[in-house]
Short mmCIF file of C-alpha atoms in Angstrom, two decimals:
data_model
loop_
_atom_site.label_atom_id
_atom_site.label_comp_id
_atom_site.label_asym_id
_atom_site.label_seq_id
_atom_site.Cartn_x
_atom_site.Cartn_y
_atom_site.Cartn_z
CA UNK A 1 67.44 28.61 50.86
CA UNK A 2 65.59 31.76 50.63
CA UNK A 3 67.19 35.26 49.51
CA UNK A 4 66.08 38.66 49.42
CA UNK A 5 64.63 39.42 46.13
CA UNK A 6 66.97 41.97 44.07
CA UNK A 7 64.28 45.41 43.48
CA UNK A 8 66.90 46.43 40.52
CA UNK A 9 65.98 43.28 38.76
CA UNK A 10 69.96 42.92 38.00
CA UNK A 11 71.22 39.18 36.09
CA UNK A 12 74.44 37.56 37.08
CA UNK A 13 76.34 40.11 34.39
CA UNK A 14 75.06 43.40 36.01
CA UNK A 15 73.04 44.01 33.15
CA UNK A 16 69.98 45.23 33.69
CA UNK A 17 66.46 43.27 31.66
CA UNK A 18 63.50 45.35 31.17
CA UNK A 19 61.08 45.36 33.87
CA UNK A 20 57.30 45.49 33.78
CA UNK A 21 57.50 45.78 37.22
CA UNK A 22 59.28 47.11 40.30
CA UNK A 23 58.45 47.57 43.74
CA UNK A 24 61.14 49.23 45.97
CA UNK A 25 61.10 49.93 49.67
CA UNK A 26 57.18 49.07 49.54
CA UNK A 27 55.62 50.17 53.11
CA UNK A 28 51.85 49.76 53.72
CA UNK A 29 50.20 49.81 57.48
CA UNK A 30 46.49 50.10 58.95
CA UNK A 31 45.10 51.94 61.65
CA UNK A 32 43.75 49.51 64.22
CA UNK A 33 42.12 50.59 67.56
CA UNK A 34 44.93 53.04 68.68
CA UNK A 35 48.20 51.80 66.89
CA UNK A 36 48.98 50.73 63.42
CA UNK A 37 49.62 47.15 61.28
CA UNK A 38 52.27 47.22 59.14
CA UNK A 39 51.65 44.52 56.45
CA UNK A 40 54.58 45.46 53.98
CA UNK A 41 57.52 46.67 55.51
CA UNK A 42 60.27 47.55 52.78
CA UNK A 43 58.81 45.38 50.09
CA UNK A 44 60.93 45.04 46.98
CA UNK A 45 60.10 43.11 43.78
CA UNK A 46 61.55 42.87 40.39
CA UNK A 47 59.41 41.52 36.86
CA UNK A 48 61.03 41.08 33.65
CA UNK A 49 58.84 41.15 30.53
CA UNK A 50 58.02 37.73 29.69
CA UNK A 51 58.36 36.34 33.16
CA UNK A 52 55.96 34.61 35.77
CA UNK A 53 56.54 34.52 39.05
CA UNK A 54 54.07 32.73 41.76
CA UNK A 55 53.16 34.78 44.79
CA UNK A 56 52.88 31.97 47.39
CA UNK A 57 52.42 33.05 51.22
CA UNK A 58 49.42 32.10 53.77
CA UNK A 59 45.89 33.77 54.28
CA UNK A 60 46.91 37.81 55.86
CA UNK A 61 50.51 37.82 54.64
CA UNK A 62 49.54 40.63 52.84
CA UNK A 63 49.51 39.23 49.00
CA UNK A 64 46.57 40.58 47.87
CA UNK A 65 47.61 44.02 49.61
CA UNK A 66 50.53 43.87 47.41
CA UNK A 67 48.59 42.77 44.59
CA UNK A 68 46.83 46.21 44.73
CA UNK A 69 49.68 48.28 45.35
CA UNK A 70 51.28 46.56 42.26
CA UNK A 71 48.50 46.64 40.13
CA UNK A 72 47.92 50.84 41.65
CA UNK A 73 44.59 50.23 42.98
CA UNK A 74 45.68 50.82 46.24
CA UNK A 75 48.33 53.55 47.77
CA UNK A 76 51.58 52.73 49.67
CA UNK A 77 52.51 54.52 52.70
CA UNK A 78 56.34 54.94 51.55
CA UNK A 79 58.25 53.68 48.82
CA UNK A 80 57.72 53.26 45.11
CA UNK A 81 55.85 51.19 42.25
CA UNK A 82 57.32 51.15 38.56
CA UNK A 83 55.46 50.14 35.60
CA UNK A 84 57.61 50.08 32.89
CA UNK A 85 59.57 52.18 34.22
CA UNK A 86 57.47 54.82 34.88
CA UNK A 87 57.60 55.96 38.40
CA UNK A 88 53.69 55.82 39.70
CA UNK A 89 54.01 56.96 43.92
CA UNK A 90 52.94 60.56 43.21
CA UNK A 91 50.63 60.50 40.59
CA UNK A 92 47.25 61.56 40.19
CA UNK A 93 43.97 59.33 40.15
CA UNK A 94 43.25 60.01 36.70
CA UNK A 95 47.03 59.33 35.49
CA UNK A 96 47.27 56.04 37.62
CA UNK A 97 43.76 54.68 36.45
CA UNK A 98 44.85 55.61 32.93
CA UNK A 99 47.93 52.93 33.41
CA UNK A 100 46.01 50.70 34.80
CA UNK A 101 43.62 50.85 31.95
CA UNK A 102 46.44 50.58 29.27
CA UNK A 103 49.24 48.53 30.95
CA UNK A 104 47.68 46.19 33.55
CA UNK A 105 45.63 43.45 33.51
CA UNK A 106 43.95 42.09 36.60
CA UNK A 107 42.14 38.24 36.95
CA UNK A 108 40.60 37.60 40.23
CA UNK A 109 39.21 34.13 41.95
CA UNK A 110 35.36 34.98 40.93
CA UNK A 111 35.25 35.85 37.66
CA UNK A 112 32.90 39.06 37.61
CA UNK A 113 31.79 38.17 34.12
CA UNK A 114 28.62 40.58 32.91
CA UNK A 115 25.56 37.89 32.82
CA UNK A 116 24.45 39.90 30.06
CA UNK A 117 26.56 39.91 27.60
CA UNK A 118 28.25 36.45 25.56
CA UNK A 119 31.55 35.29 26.26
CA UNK A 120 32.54 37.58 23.29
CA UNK A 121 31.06 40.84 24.66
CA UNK A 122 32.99 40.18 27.76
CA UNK A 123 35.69 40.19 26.35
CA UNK A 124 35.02 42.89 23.58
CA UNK A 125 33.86 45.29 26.13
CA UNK A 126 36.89 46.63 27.33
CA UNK A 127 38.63 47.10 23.99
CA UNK A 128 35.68 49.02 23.11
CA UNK A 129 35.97 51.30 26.14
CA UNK A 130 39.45 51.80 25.28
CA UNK A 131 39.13 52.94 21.86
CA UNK A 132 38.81 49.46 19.42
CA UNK A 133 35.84 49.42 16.91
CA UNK A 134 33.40 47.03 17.47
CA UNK A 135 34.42 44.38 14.48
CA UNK A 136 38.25 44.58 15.81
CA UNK A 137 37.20 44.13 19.20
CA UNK A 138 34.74 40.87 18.10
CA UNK A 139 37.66 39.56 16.05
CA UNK A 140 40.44 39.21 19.18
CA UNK A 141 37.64 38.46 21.23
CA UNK A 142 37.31 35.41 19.34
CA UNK A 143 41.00 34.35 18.55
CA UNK A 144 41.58 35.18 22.22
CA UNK A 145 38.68 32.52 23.22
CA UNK A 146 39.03 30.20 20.20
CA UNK A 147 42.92 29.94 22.04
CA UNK A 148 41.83 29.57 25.62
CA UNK A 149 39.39 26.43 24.37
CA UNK A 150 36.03 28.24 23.72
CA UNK A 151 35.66 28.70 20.13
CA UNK A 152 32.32 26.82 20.59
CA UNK A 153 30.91 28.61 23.10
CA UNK A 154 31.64 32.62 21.96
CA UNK A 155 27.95 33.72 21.97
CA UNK A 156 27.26 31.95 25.38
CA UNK A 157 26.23 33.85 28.33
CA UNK A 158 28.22 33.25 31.93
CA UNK A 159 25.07 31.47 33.23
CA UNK A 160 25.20 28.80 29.93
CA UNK A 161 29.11 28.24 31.24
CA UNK A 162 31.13 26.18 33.72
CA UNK A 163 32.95 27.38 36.33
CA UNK A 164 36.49 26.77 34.53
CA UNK A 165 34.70 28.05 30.90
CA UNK A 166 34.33 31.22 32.94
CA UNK A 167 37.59 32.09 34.50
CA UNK A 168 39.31 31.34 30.41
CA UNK A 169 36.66 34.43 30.03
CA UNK A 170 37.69 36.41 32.49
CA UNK A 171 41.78 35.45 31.42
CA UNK A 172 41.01 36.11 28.00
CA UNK A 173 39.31 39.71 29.15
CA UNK A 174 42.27 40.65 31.11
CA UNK A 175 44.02 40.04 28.51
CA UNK A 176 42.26 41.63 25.61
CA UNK A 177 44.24 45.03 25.76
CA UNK A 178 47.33 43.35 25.62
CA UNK A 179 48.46 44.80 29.08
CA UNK A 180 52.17 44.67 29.98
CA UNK A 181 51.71 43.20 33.21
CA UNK A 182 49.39 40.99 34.30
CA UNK A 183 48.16 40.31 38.17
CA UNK A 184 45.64 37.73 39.41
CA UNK A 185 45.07 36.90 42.68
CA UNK A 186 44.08 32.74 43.43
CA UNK A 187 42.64 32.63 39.53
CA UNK A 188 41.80 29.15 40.10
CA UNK A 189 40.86 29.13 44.10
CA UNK A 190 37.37 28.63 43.49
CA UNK A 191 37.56 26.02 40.67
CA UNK A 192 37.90 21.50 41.37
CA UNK A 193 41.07 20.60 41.67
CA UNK A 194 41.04 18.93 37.98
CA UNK A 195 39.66 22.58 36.40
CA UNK A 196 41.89 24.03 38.28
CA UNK A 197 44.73 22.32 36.33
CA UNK A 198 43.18 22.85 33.24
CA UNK A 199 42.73 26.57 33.74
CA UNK A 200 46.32 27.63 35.27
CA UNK A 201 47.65 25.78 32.12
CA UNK A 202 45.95 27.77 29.91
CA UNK A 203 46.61 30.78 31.63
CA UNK A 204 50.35 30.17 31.81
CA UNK A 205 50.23 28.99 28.10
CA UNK A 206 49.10 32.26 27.42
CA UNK A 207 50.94 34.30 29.40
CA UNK A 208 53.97 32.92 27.61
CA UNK A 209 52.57 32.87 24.29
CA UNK A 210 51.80 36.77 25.03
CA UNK A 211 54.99 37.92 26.29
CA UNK A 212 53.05 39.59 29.33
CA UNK A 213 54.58 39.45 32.58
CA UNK A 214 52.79 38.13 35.25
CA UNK A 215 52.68 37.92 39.02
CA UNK A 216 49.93 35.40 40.16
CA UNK A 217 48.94 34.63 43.72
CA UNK A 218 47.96 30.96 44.63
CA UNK A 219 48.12 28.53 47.52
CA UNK A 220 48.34 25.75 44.86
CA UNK A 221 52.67 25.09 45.41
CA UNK A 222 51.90 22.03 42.42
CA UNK A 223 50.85 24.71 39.95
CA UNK A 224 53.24 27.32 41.33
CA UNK A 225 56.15 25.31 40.44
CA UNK A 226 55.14 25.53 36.94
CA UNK A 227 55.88 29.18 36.62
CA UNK A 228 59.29 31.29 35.86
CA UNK A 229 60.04 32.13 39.99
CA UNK A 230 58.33 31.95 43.08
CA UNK A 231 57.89 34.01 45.82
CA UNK A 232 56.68 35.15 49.23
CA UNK A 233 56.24 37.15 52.03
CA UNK A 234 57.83 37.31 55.14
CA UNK A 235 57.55 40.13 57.91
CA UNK A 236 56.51 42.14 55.35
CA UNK A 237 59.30 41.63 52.52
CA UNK A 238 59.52 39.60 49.65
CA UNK A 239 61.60 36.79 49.80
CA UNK A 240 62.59 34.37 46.58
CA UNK A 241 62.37 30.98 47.11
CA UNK A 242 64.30 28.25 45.95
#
């Protein structure tokens, strides 16, 4: 049976976990022609820390809509996004990219590697731009790869790779800042159905070995039921499913 999804985030006891993430009352529409599309209509979502939860609903839902409200990249019409806590409706564009930059982590279904640079200077790159020398950023670089399978291929460029070799990249570059929430949206959609499996593995491995929360879209319901809770949309709303 499905049931509304609780926007406090409460347990059983009333108490109240940490959340990485909260959407409440989420409302986002589109001009069309002369009238308006309302793809969220009073969305509300609850992460704990340490949790994953599968977004599973068909193409034009609205999941990667709420993908970008959640991850601030895009702007709701009403309502409010919390990460960490931290009410984010009304702030600026340099406050919300700075949260972005510290706190989320984003994987999408290409992987938007740099053909430039080596598996390691992917993943380097952004701890660099956020402050990291270069030897500290090179040294999680390579524990982050060495985890994800790809100790023997750090100084390979995205063209020397495999499809699957490239999205553990891209997972281990979203999460090289060690973001508090992480959001991907069909991280395995382009891959075979066999490095498919092998991918979302290691990406739920890691999400669990990290702590991070995450909320990951897919159309895959055999890898969805691997994760913490699962999830859709419905007339705009999230709704938990069984």
């Amino acid at each position: 049976m499905d049931t509304p999804v609780n926007p406090r985030g409460r347990t059983a006891q009333g108490a109240r976990p940490p959340l990485a993430l909260a959407l409440t009352g989420v409302v986002r529409r589109y001009s069309q022609g002369q009238g308006a599309i309302e793809v969220l209509r009073g969305a509300d979502l609850a992460i704990s820390h340490g949790q994953s939860v599968a977004l599973v609903a068909p193409s034009g839902s609205g999941k990667s809509t709420l993908l970008h409200i959640a991850g601030l990249l895009e702007q709701s019409d009403a309502g409010e996004v919390f990460i960490d806590g931290i009410p984010t409706a009304r702030l600026g564009d340099g406050e919300r990219t700075r949260i972005r930059r510290l706190s989320i982590g984003f994987i999408y279904q290409f992987h938007h590697l740099l053909p430039e640079l080596s598996a390691v200077e992917n993943v380097s790159m952004p701890q660099m731009i956020r402050g990291l020398s270069r030897k500290e950023a090179d040294a999680r670089a390579k524990d982050l790869l060495t985890y994800l399978g790809l100790g023997a291929r750090l100084t390979h460029r995205p063209s020397e790779l495999s499809g699957g070799e490239q999205q553990r990249v891209a997972i281990a570059r979203a999460l090289a800042n060690a973001p508090r929430l992480l959001l991907a949206d069909e991280p395995t959609g382009n891959l075979d159905p066999k490095t498919s499996d092998h991918v979302f593995g290691a990406l739920t491995e890691l999400v669990r070995a990290t702590g991070v929360a995450a909320l990951i879209a897919t159309h895959n319901l055999e890898l969805a039921s691997r994760m913490d809770r699962r999830v859709t949309l419905r007339e705009g709303k999230v709704v938990e499913l069984a």
